[in-house]
PDB file of C-alpha atoms in Angstrom:
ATOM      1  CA  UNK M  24     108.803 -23.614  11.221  1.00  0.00           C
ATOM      2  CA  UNK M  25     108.529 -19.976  10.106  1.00  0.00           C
ATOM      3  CA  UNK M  26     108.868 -16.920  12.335  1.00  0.00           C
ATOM      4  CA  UNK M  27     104.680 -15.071  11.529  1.00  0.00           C
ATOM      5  CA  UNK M  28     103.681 -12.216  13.352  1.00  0.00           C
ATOM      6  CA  UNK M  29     100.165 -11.982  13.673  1.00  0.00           C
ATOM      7  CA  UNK M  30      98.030  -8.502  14.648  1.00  0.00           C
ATOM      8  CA  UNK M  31      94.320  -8.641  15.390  1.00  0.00           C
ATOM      9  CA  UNK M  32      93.383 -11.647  17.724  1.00  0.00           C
ATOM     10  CA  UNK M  33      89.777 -10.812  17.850  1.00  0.00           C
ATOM     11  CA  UNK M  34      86.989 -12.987  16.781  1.00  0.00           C
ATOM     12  CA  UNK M  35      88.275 -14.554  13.501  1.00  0.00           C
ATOM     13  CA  UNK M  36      92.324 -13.519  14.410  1.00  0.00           C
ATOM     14  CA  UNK M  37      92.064 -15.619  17.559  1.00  0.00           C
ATOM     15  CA  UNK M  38      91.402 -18.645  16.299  1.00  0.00           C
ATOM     16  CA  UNK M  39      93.177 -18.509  12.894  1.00  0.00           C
ATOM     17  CA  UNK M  40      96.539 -17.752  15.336  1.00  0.00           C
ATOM     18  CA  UNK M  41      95.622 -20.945  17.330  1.00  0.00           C
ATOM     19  CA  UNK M  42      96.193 -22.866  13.999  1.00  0.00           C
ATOM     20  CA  UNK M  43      98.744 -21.814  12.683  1.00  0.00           C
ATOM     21  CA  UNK M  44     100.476 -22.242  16.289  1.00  0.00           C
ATOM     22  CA  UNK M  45      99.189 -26.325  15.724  1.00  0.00           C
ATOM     23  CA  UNK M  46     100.743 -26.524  12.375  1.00  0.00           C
ATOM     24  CA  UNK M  47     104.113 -25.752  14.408  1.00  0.00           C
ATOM     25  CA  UNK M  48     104.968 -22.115  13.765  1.00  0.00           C
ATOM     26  CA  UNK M  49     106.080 -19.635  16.097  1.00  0.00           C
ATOM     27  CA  UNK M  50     104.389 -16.899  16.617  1.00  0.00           C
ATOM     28  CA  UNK M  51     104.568 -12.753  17.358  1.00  0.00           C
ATOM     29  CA  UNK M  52     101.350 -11.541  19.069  1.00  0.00           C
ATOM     30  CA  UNK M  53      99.899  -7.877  18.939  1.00  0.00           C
ATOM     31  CA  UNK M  54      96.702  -6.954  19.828  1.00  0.00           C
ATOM     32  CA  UNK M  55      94.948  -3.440  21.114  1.00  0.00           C
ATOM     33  CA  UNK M  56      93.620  -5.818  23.607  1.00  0.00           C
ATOM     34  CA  UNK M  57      95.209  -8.372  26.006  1.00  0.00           C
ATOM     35  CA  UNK M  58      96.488 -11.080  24.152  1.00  0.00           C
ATOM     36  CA  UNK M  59      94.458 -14.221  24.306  1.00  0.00           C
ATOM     37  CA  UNK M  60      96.131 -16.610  27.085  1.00  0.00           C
ATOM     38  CA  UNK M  61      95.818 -19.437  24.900  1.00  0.00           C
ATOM     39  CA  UNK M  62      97.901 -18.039  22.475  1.00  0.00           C
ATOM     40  CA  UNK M  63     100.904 -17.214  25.082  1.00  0.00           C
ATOM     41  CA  UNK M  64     100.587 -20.252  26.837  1.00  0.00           C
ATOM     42  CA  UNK M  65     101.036 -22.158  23.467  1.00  0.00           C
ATOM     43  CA  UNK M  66     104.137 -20.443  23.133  1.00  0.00           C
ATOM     44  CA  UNK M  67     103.133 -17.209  21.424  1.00  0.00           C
ATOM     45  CA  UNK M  68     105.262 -14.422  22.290  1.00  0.00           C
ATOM     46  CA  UNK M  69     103.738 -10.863  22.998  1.00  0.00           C
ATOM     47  CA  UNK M  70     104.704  -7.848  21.282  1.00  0.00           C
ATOM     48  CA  UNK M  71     103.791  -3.945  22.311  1.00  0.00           C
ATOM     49  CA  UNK M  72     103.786  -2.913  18.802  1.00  0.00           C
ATOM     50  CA  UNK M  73     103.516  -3.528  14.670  1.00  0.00           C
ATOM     51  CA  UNK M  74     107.232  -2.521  14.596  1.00  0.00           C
ATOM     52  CA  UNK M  75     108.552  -4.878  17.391  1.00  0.00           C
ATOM     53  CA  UNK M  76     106.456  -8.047  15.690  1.00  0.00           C
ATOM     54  CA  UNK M  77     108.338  -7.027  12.100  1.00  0.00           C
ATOM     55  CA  UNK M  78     111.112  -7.197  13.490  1.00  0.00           C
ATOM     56  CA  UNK M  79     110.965 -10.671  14.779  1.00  0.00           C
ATOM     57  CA  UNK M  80     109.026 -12.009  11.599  1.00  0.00           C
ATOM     58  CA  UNK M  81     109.331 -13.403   8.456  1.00  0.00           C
ATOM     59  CA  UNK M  82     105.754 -13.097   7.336  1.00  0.00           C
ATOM     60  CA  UNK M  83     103.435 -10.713   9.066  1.00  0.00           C
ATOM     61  CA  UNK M  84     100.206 -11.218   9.034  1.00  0.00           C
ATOM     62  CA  UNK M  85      97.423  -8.547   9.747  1.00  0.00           C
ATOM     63  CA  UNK M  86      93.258  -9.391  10.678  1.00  0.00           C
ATOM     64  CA  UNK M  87      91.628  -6.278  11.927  1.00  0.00           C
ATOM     65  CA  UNK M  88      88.610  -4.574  11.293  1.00  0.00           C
ATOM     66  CA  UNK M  89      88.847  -1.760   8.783  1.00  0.00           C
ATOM     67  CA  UNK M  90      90.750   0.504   6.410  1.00  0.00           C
ATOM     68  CA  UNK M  91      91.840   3.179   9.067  1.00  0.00           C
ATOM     69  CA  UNK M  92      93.341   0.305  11.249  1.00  0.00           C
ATOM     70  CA  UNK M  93      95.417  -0.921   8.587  1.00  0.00           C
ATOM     71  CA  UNK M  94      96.272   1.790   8.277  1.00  0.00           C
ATOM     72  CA  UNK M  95      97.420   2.445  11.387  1.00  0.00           C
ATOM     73  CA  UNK M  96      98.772  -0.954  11.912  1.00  0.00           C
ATOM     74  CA  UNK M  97     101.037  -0.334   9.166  1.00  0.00           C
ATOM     75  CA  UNK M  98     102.524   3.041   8.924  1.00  0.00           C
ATOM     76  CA  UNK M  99     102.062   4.390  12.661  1.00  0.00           C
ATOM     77  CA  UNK M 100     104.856   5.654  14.157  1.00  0.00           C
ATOM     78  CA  UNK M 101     105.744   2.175  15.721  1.00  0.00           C
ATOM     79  CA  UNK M 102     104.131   0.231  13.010  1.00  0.00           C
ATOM     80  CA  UNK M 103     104.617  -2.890  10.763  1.00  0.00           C
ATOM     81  CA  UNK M 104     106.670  -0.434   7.772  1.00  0.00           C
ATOM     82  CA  UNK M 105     109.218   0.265  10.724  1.00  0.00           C
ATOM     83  CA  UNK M 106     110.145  -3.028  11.524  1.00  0.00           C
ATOM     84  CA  UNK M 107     110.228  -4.432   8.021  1.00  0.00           C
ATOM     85  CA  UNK M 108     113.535  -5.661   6.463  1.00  0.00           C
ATOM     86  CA  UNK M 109     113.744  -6.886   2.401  1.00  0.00           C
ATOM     87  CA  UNK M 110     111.838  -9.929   1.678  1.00  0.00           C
ATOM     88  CA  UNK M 111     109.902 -10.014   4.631  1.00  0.00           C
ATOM     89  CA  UNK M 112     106.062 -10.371   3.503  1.00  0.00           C
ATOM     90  CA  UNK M 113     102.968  -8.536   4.804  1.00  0.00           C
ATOM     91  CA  UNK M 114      99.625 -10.217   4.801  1.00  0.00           C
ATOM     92  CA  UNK M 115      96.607  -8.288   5.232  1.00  0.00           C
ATOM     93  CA  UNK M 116      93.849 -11.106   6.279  1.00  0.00           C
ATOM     94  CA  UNK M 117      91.103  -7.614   6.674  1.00  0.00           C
ATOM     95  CA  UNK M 118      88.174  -6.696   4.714  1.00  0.00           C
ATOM     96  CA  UNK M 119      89.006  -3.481   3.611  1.00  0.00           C
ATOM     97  CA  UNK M 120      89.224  -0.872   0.807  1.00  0.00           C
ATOM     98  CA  UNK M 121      90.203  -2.086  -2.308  1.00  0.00           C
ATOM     99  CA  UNK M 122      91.563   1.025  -3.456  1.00  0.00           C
ATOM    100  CA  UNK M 123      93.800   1.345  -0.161  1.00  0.00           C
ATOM    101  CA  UNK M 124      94.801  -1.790  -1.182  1.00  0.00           C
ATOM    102  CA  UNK M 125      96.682  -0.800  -3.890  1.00  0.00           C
ATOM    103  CA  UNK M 126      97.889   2.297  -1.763  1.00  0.00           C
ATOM    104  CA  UNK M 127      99.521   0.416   0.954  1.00  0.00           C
ATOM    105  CA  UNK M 128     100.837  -2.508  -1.215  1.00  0.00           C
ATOM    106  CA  UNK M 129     102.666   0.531  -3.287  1.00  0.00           C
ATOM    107  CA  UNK M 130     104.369   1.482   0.434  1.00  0.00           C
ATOM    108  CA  UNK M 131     105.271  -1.843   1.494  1.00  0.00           C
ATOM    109  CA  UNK M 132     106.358  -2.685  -2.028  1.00  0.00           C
ATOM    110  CA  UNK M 133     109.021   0.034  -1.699  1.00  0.00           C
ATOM    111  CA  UNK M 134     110.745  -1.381   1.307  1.00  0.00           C
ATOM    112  CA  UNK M 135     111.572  -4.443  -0.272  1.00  0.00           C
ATOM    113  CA  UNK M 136     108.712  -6.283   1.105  1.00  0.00           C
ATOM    114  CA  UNK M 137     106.013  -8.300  -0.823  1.00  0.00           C
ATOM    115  CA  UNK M 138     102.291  -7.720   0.374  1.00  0.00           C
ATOM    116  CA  UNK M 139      99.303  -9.777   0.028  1.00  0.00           C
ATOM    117  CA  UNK M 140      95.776  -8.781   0.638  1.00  0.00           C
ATOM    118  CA  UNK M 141      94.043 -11.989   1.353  1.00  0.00           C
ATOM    119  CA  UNK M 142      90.633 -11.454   2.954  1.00  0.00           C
ATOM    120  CA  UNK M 143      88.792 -14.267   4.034  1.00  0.00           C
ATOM    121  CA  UNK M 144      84.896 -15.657   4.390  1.00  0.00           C
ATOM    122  CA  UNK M 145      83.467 -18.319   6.749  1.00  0.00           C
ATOM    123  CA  UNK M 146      82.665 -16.051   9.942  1.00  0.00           C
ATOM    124  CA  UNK M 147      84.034 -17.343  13.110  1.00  0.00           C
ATOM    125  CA  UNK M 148      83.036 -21.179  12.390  1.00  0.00           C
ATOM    126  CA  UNK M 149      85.138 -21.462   9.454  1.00  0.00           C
ATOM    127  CA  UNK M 150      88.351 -19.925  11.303  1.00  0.00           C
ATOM    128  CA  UNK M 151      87.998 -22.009  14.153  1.00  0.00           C
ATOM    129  CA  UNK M 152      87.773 -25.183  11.863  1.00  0.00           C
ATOM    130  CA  UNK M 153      90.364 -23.994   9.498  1.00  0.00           C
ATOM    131  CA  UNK M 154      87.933 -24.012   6.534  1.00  0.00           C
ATOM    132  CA  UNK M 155      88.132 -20.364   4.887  1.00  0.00           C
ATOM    133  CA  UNK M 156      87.629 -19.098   1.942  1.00  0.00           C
ATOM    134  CA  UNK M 157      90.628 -16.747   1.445  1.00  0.00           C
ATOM    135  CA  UNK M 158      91.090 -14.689  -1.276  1.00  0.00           C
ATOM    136  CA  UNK M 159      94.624 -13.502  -2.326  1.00  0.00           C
ATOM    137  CA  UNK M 160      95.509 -10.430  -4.433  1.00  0.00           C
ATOM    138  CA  UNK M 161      99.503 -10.371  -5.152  1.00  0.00           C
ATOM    139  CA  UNK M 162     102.479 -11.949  -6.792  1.00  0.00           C
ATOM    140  CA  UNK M 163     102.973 -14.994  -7.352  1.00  0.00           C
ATOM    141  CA  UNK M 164     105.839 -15.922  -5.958  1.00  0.00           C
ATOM    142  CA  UNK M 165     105.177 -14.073  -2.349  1.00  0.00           C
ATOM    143  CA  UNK M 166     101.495 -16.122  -2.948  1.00  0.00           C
ATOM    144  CA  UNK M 167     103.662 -19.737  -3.109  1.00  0.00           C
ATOM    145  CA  UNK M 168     105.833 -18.611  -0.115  1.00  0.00           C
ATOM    146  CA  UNK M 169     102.764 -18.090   2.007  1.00  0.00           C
ATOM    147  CA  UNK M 170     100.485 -20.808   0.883  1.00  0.00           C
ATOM    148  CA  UNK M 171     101.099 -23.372   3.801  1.00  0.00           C
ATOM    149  CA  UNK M 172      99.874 -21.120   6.005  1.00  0.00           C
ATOM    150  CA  UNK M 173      97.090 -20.296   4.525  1.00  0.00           C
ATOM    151  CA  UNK M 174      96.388 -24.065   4.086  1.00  0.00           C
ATOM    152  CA  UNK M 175      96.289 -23.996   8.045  1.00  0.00           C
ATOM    153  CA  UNK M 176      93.467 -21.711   8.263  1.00  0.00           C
ATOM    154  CA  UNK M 177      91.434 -22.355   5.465  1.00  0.00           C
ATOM    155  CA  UNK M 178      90.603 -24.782   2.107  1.00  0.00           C
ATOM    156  CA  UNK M 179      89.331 -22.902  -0.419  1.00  0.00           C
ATOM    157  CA  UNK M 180      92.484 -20.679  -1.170  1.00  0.00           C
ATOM    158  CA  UNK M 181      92.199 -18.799  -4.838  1.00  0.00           C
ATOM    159  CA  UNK M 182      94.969 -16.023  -6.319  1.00  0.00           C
ATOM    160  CA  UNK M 183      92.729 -14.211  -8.222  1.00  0.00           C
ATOM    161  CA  UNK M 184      95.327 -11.362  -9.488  1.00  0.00           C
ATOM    162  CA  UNK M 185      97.210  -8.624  -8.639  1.00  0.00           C
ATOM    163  CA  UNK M 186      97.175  -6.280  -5.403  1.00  0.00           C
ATOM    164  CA  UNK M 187      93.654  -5.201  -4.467  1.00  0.00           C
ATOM    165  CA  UNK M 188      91.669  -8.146  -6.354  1.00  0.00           C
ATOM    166  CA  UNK M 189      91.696 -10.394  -3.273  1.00  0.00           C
ATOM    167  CA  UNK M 190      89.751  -7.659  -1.315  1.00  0.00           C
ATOM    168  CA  UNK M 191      87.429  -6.775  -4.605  1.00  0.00           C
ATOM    169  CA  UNK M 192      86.681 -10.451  -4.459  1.00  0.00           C
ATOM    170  CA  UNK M 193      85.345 -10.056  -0.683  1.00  0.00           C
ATOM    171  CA  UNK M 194      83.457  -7.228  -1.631  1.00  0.00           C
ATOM    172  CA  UNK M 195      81.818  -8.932  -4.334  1.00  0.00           C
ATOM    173  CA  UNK M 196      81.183 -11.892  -1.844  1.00  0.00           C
ATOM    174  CA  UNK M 197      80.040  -9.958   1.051  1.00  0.00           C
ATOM    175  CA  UNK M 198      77.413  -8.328  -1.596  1.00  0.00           C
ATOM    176  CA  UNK M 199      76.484 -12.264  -2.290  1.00  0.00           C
ATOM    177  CA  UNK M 200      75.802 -12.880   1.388  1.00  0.00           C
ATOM    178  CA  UNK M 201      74.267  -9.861   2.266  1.00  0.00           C
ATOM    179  CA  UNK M 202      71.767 -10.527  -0.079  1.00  0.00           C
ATOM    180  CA  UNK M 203      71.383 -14.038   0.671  1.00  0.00           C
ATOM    181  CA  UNK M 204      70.350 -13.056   4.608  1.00  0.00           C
ATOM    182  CA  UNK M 205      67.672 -10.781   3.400  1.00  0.00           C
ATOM    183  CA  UNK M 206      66.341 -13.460   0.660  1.00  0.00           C
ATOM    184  CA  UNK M 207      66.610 -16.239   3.733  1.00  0.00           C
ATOM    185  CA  UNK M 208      64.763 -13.622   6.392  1.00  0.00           C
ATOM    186  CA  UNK M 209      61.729 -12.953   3.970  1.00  0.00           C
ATOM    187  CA  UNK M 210      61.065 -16.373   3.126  1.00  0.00           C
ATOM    188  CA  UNK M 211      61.006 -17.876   6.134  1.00  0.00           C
ATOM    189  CA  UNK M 212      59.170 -14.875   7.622  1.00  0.00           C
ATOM    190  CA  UNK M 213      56.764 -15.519   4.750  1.00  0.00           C
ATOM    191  CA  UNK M 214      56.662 -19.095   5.485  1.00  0.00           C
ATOM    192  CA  UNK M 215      56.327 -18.407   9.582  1.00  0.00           C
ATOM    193  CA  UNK M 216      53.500 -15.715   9.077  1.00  0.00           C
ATOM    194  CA  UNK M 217      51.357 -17.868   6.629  1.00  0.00           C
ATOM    195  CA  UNK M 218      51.159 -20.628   9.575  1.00  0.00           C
ATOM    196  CA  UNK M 219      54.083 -22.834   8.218  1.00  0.00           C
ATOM    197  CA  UNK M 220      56.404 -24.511  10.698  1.00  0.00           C
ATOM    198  CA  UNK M 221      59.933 -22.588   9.841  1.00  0.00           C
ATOM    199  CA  UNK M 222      61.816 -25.412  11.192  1.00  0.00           C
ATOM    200  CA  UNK M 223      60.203 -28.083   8.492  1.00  0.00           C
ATOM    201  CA  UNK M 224      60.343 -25.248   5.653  1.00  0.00           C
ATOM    202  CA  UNK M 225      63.987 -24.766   5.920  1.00  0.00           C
ATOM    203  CA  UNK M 226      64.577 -28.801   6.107  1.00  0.00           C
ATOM    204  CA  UNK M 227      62.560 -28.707   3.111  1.00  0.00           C
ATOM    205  CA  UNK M 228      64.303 -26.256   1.159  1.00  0.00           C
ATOM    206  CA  UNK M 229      67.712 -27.252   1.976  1.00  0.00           C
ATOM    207  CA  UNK M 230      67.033 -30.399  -0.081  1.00  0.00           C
ATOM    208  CA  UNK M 231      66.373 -28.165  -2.857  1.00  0.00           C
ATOM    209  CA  UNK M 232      67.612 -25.518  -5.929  1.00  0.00           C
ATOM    210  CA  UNK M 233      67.145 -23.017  -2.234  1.00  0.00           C
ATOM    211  CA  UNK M 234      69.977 -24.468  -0.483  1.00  0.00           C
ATOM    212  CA  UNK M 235      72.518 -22.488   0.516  1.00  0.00           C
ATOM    213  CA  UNK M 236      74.910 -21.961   3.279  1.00  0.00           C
ATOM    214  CA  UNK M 237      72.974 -18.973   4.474  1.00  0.00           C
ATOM    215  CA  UNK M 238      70.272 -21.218   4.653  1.00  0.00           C
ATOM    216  CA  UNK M 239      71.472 -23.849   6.885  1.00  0.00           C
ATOM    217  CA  UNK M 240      73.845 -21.696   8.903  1.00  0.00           C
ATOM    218  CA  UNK M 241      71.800 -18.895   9.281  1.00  0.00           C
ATOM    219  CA  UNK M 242      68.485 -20.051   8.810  1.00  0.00           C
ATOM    220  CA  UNK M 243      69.094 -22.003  11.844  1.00  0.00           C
ATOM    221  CA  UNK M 244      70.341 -19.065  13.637  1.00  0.00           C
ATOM    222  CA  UNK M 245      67.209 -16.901  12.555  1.00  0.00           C
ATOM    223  CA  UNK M 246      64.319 -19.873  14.139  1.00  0.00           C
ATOM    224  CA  UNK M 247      66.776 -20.426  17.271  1.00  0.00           C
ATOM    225  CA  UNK M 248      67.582 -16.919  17.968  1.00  0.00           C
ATOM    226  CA  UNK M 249      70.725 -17.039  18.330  1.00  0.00           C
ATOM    227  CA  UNK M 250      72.328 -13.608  17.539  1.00  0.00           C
ATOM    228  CA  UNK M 251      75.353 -13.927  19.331  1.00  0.00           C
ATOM    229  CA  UNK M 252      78.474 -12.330  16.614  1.00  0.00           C
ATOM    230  CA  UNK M 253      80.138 -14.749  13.893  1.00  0.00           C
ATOM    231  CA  UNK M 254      80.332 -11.271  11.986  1.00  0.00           C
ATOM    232  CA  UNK M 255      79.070  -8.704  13.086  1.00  0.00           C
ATOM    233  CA  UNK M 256      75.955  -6.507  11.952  1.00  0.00           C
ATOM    234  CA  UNK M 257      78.431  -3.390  11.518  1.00  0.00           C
ATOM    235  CA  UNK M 258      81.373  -4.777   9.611  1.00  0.00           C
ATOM    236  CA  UNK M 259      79.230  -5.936   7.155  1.00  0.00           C
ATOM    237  CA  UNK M 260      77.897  -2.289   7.489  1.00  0.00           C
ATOM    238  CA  UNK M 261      81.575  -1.273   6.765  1.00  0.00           C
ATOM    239  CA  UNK M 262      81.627  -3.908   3.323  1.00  0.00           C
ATOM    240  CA  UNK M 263      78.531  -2.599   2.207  1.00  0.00           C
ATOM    241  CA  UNK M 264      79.997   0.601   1.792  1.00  0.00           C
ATOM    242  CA  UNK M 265      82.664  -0.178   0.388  1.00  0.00           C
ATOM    243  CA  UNK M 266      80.628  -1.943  -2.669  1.00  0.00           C
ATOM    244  CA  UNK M 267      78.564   0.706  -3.037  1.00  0.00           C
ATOM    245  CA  UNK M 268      81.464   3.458  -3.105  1.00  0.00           C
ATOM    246  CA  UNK M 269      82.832   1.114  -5.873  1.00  0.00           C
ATOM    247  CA  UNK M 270      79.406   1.244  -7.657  1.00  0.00           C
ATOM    248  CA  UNK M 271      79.976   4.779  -7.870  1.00  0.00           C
ATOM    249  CA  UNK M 272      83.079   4.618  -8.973  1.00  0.00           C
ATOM    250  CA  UNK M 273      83.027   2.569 -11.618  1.00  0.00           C
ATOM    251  CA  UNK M 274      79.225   3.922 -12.798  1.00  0.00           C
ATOM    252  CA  UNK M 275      77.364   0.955 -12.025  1.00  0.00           C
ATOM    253  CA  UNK M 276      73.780   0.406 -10.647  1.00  0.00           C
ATOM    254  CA  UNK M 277      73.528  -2.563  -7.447  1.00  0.00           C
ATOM    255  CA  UNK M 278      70.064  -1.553  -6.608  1.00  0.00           C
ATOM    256  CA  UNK M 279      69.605  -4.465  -3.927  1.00  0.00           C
ATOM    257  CA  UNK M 280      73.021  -4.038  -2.092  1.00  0.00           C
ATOM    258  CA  UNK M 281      71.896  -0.773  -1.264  1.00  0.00           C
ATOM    259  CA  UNK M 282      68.383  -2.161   0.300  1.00  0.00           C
ATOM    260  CA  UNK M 283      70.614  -4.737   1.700  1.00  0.00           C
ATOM    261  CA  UNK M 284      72.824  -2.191   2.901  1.00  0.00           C
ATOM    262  CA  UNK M 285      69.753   0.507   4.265  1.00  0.00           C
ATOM    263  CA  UNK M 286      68.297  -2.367   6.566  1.00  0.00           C
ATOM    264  CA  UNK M 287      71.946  -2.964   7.804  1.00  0.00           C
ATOM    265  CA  UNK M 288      71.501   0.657   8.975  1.00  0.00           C
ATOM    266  CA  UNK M 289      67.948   0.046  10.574  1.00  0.00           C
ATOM    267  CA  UNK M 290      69.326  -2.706  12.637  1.00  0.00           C
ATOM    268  CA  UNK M 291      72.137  -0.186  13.731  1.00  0.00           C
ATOM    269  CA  UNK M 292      69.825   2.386  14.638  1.00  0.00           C
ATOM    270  CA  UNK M 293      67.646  -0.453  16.671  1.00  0.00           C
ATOM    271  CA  UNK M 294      71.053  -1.161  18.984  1.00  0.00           C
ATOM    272  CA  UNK M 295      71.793  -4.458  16.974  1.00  0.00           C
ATOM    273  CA  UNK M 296      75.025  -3.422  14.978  1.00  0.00           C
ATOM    274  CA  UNK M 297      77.325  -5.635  17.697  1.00  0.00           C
ATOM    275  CA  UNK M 298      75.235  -8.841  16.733  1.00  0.00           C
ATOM    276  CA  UNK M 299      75.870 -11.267  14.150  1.00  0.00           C
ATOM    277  CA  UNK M 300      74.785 -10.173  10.545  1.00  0.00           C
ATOM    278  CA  UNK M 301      71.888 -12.876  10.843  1.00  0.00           C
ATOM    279  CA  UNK M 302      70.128 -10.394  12.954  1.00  0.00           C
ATOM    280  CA  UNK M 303      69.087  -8.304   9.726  1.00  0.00           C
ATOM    281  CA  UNK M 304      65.848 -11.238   9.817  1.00  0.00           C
ATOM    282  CA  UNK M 305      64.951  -9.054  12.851  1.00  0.00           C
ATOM    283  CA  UNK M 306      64.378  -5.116  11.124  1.00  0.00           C
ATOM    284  CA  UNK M 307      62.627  -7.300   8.544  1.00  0.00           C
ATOM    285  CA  UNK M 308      60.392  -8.651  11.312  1.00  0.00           C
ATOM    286  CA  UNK M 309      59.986  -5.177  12.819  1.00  0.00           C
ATOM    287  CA  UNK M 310      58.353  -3.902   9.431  1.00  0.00           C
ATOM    288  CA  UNK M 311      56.114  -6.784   9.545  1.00  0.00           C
ATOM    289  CA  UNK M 312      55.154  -6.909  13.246  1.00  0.00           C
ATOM    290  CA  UNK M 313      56.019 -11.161  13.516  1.00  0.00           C
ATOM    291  CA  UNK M 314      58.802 -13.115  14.407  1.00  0.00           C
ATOM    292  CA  UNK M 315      60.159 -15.615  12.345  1.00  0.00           C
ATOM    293  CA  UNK M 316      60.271 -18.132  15.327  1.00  0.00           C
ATOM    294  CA  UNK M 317      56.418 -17.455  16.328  1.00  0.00           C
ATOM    295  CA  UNK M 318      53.554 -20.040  16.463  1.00  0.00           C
TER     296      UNK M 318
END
């Protein structure tokens, strides 16, 4: 049983605490929220701040939004750099910058503490069934020490390299999915307008060179309406930018993340940035006056 502190118990944190708690560990809770109940009463034990969960850790494990609360989470006053002791190892679970990356892995490095950045994919499904893609940018040796718990929220678990190439990996996947949801949303609103059942043209397709996850998962969700957050509209906002700030960085050209990334925006400006990222089928709907769903 290792001692993990875990900060962010959100929508994906939640869950991904619950199961590490089943695989036996015990865990330090922090949250700018109350603290899930189901965590404490399965024997999770709350903490007022990043400092007081390092100190009770071995492994600390962060899942919050974005870059600034990292940030914050980490080298605040009374955060996680405070508390940390040689040896213990940070995990950063976010989607954030991978150029911060680097930054805070260089701060945490020089307390004598290893740091991952291990962002993850499979929305809220996939960290409730413990079937994530996660991503890990590190050493090797902190990588091994962490592994089992990583094999108790997800399956697909790469080290692709060094500090920072976990989170360029989500980048590059969030680009893939972003531009999967706009391909999905204008075919079936092509199919749907031209007098084609939606329903019977996604079976169809998902039996085909078409099929994708975004296709069953969120093709579903587009013909059922059901917009209620996995991810939400404005983190993948927040991942969109950060692909297309490394676009300019490095001097290359990703003209369809940016269209990707500019209806993202027109579903913000319409009041949808709190619902899931599916919800981009709908500013493609308002340019076309129909409704994917519609007889």
């Amino acid at each position: 049983m290792a001692k993990v502190g875990f900060i962010g118990l959100g929508i994906m944190g939640a869950p991904m605490a619950a199961n590490l708690q089943r695989g036996g560990h015990q865990l330090f809770l922090h949250d700018r929220n109350p603290v899930p109940d189901a965590l404490v009463a399965a024997g999770g034990k709350v903490c007022h701040c990043g400092e007081e969960v390092a100190r009770q850790s071995e492994i600390v494990i962060v899942m919050v939004p974005d870059t600034p609360h990292v940030d914050a989470v980490l080298f605040a006053d009374d955060g996680v750099a405070k508390g940390l002791g040689a040896g213990q190892i940070v995990v950063d679970m976010s989607s954030i910058s991978p150029l911060a990356t680097k930054e805070f892995a260089t701060r945490i490095n020089a307390l004598g503490s290893p740091y991952l950045d291990a962002p993850v994919s499979g929305g809220e499904v996939g960290a409730k069934a413990a079937s994530l893609t996660i991503m890990v940018g590190g050493s090797q040796e902190a990588f091994d020490k962490v592994k089992p718990l990583f094999e108790l929220m997800g399956k697909n678990i790469t080290l692709v390299g060094g500090n920072g190439d976990g989170q360029t990996t989500k980048v590059a996947n969030q680009i893939i999915v972003a531009l999967n949801i706009q391909a999905v949303s204008e075919a079936l609103l092509f199919a749907s307008k031209a007098g084609a059942d939606p329903v019977k043209v996604r079976q169809a397709l998902m039996g085909g060179f078409a099929a994708s996850r975004i296709l069953e998962v969120h093709g579903e969700r587009m013909i059922k309406r059901t917009f209620d957050p996995g991810f939400r509209i404005e983190l993948h906002q927040k991942d969109l930018n950060l692909a297309l700030q490394g676009a300019k960085a490095l001097g290359v050209s990703m003209p369809h993340t940016a269209s990707a990334q500019e209806l993202m925006n027109a579903c913000a400006a319409n009041g949808m940035s709190k619902l899931d990222h599916s919800a981009l089928c709908r500013v493609i709907e308002l340019l076309s006056g129909h409704e994917i769903a519609s007889k």
